[in-house]
Amino acid sequence: MKRVLFIDRDGTLVVESPVDKQVDSLEKLEFMPKVFQSLAYVATRLDFEWVMVTNQDGMGTSSFPAENFWTVQRKIIQAFANEGIRFDEVCIDSCLLYTSDAADEAR
């Protein structure tokens, strides 16, 4: 049985925006320091299936259109592929929490 490495996207692979916690534009996209070197090290020494996981609260709303997410997501996937790091799967939770009351209740 092959082992699986689950890696969170925002805050692990890319810097999470301190302002609104969303990486919803290419201007906000910044990779974590040494992330490519670190993951390349793991990829060349260990045999894992790679799964990127991310929660994107509010994706698909007027303040966070889905196309904004997909533009950034495609760029992230391509940047890692360019470095020889390929994700076998990407799991996205796009929970739509419209109010702070709903967000508190979900926690």
PDB file of C-alpha atoms in Angstrom:
ATOM      1  CA  MET A   1       0.000   0.000   0.000  1.00  0.00           C
ATOM      2  CA  LYS A   2       1.375   3.396  -0.981  1.00  0.00           C
ATOM      3  CA  ARG A   3       1.573   6.175   1.590  1.00  0.00           C
ATOM      4  CA  VAL A   4      -0.212   9.470   1.018  1.00  0.00           C
ATOM      5  CA  LEU A   5       1.146  12.905   1.847  1.00  0.00           C
ATOM      6  CA  PHE A   6      -1.605  15.463   2.454  1.00  0.00           C
ATOM      7  CA  ILE A   7      -0.364  19.046   2.136  1.00  0.00           C
ATOM      8  CA  ASP A   8      -2.467  22.100   2.947  1.00  0.00           C
ATOM      9  CA  ARG A   9      -2.221  24.824   0.325  1.00  0.00           C
ATOM     10  CA  ASP A  10      -2.637  28.202   2.046  1.00  0.00           C
ATOM     11  CA  GLY A  11      -0.140  28.748   4.829  1.00  0.00           C
ATOM     12  CA  THR A  12       1.941  25.688   3.885  1.00  0.00           C
ATOM     13  CA  LEU A  13       2.633  25.913   0.151  1.00  0.00           C
ATOM     14  CA  VAL A  14       1.689  29.548  -0.360  1.00  0.00           C
ATOM     15  CA  VAL A  15       1.622  32.498   2.000  1.00  0.00           C
ATOM     16  CA  GLU A  16      -1.882  33.155   3.291  1.00  0.00           C
ATOM     17  CA  SER A  17      -2.963  36.774   2.927  1.00  0.00           C
ATOM     18  CA  PRO A  18      -2.809  38.418   6.363  1.00  0.00           C
ATOM     19  CA  VAL A  19      -5.562  40.851   5.360  1.00  0.00           C
ATOM     20  CA  ASP A  20      -8.422  38.586   4.314  1.00  0.00           C
ATOM     21  CA  LYS A  21      -6.972  35.040   4.518  1.00  0.00           C
ATOM     22  CA  GLN A  22      -7.657  34.508   0.796  1.00  0.00           C
ATOM     23  CA  VAL A  23      -5.199  34.069  -2.052  1.00  0.00           C
ATOM     24  CA  ASP A  24      -7.715  35.208  -4.632  1.00  0.00           C
ATOM     25  CA  SER A  25      -5.508  36.971  -7.181  1.00  0.00           C
ATOM     26  CA  LEU A  26      -2.131  36.451  -8.803  1.00  0.00           C
ATOM     27  CA  GLU A  27      -0.949  39.648  -7.110  1.00  0.00           C
ATOM     28  CA  LYS A  28      -1.458  37.952  -3.724  1.00  0.00           C
ATOM     29  CA  LEU A  29       0.274  34.730  -4.759  1.00  0.00           C
ATOM     30  CA  GLU A  30       3.531  34.225  -2.898  1.00  0.00           C
ATOM     31  CA  PHE A  31       5.127  30.841  -2.344  1.00  0.00           C
ATOM     32  CA  MET A  32       6.413  29.907   1.083  1.00  0.00           C
ATOM     33  CA  PRO A  33      10.188  30.248   1.439  1.00  0.00           C
ATOM     34  CA  LYS A  34      12.073  27.147   0.237  1.00  0.00           C
ATOM     35  CA  VAL A  35       8.843  25.266  -0.511  1.00  0.00           C
ATOM     36  CA  PHE A  36      10.060  24.036  -3.908  1.00  0.00           C
ATOM     37  CA  GLN A  37      13.402  22.832  -2.566  1.00  0.00           C
ATOM     38  CA  SER A  38      11.794  21.184   0.457  1.00  0.00           C
ATOM     39  CA  LEU A  39       9.163  19.312  -1.512  1.00  0.00           C
ATOM     40  CA  ALA A  40      11.664  18.298  -4.196  1.00  0.00           C
ATOM     41  CA  TYR A  41      13.788  16.803  -1.416  1.00  0.00           C
ATOM     42  CA  VAL A  42      10.834  14.767  -0.161  1.00  0.00           C
ATOM     43  CA  ALA A  43       9.764  13.761  -3.680  1.00  0.00           C
ATOM     44  CA  THR A  44      13.177  12.379  -4.605  1.00  0.00           C
ATOM     45  CA  ARG A  45      13.645  10.397  -1.391  1.00  0.00           C
ATOM     46  CA  LEU A  46      10.218   9.116  -0.410  1.00  0.00           C
ATOM     47  CA  ASP A  47       7.511   7.331  -2.357  1.00  0.00           C
ATOM     48  CA  PHE A  48       4.246   9.110  -1.602  1.00  0.00           C
ATOM     49  CA  GLU A  49       1.063   9.909  -3.421  1.00  0.00           C
ATOM     50  CA  TRP A  50       0.693  13.685  -3.199  1.00  0.00           C
ATOM     51  CA  VAL A  51      -2.621  15.308  -2.257  1.00  0.00           C
ATOM     52  CA  MET A  52      -3.093  19.050  -1.977  1.00  0.00           C
ATOM     53  CA  VAL A  53      -5.924  20.039   0.350  1.00  0.00           C
ATOM     54  CA  THR A  54      -7.450  23.468   0.741  1.00  0.00           C
ATOM     55  CA  ASN A  55     -10.483  25.082   2.273  1.00  0.00           C
ATOM     56  CA  GLN A  56     -11.773  28.119   0.401  1.00  0.00           C
ATOM     57  CA  ASP A  57     -14.603  29.573   2.448  1.00  0.00           C
ATOM     58  CA  GLY A  58     -16.884  31.747   0.373  1.00  0.00           C
ATOM     59  CA  MET A  59     -15.560  30.650  -3.010  1.00  0.00           C
ATOM     60  CA  GLY A  60     -18.235  31.275  -5.599  1.00  0.00           C
ATOM     61  CA  THR A  61     -19.602  34.391  -3.903  1.00  0.00           C
ATOM     62  CA  SER A  62     -19.462  37.920  -5.292  1.00  0.00           C
ATOM     63  CA  SER A  63     -16.533  38.742  -2.991  1.00  0.00           C
ATOM     64  CA  PHE A  64     -14.620  35.609  -4.038  1.00  0.00           C
ATOM     65  CA  PRO A  65     -15.627  34.509  -7.541  1.00  0.00           C
ATOM     66  CA  ALA A  66     -14.688  30.930  -8.402  1.00  0.00           C
ATOM     67  CA  GLU A  67     -12.712  32.076 -11.459  1.00  0.00           C
ATOM     68  CA  ASN A  68     -10.390  34.055  -9.177  1.00  0.00           C
ATOM     69  CA  PHE A  69      -9.644  30.875  -7.256  1.00  0.00           C
ATOM     70  CA  TRP A  70      -9.081  28.796 -10.400  1.00  0.00           C
ATOM     71  CA  THR A  71      -6.708  31.350 -11.937  1.00  0.00           C
ATOM     72  CA  VAL A  72      -4.494  31.175  -8.853  1.00  0.00           C
ATOM     73  CA  GLN A  73      -4.904  27.399  -8.456  1.00  0.00           C
ATOM     74  CA  ARG A  74      -3.796  26.711 -12.036  1.00  0.00           C
ATOM     75  CA  LYS A  75      -0.718  28.908 -11.518  1.00  0.00           C
ATOM     76  CA  ILE A  76       0.184  27.061  -8.300  1.00  0.00           C
ATOM     77  CA  ILE A  77      -0.181  23.626  -9.902  1.00  0.00           C
ATOM     78  CA  GLN A  78       1.898  24.716 -12.915  1.00  0.00           C
ATOM     79  CA  ALA A  79       4.642  26.220 -10.737  1.00  0.00           C
ATOM     80  CA  PHE A  80       5.030  22.956  -8.826  1.00  0.00           C
ATOM     81  CA  ALA A  81       4.897  20.880 -12.028  1.00  0.00           C
ATOM     82  CA  ASN A  82       7.671  23.066 -13.459  1.00  0.00           C
ATOM     83  CA  GLU A  83       9.786  21.971 -10.477  1.00  0.00           C
ATOM     84  CA  GLY A  84       8.938  18.281 -10.969  1.00  0.00           C
ATOM     85  CA  ILE A  85       6.358  18.149  -8.181  1.00  0.00           C
ATOM     86  CA  ARG A  86       3.034  16.743  -9.307  1.00  0.00           C
ATOM     87  CA  PHE A  87      -0.022  16.331  -7.143  1.00  0.00           C
ATOM     88  CA  ASP A  88      -1.963  13.116  -7.665  1.00  0.00           C
ATOM     89  CA  GLU A  89      -5.110  14.725  -6.337  1.00  0.00           C
ATOM     90  CA  VAL A  90      -6.414  18.092  -5.165  1.00  0.00           C
ATOM     91  CA  CYS A  91      -9.201  18.240  -2.571  1.00  0.00           C
ATOM     92  CA  ILE A  92     -11.057  21.532  -2.263  1.00  0.00           C
ATOM     93  CA  ASP A  93     -13.603  22.405   0.417  1.00  0.00           C
ATOM     94  CA  SER A  94     -15.510  25.466  -0.732  1.00  0.00           C
ATOM     95  CA  CYS A  95     -17.902  25.806   2.167  1.00  0.00           C
ATOM     96  CA  LEU A  96     -20.164  28.798   1.673  1.00  0.00           C
ATOM     97  CA  LEU A  97     -20.475  30.556   5.006  1.00  0.00           C
ATOM     98  CA  TYR A  98     -22.200  33.865   4.436  1.00  0.00           C
ATOM     99  CA  THR A  99     -22.433  35.315   7.933  1.00  0.00           C
ATOM    100  CA  SER A 100     -20.142  35.444  10.909  1.00  0.00           C
ATOM    101  CA  ASP A 101     -22.868  33.659  12.925  1.00  0.00           C
ATOM    102  CA  ALA A 102     -22.838  30.763  10.454  1.00  0.00           C
ATOM    103  CA  ALA A 103     -19.049  30.672  10.520  1.00  0.00           C
ATOM    104  CA  ASP A 104     -19.006  30.558  14.321  1.00  0.00           C
ATOM    105  CA  GLU A 105     -21.643  27.828  14.326  1.00  0.00           C
ATOM    106  CA  ALA A 106     -19.647  25.746  11.822  1.00  0.00           C
ATOM    107  CA  ARG A 107     -16.569  25.864  14.041  1.00  0.00           C
TER     108      ARG A 107
END
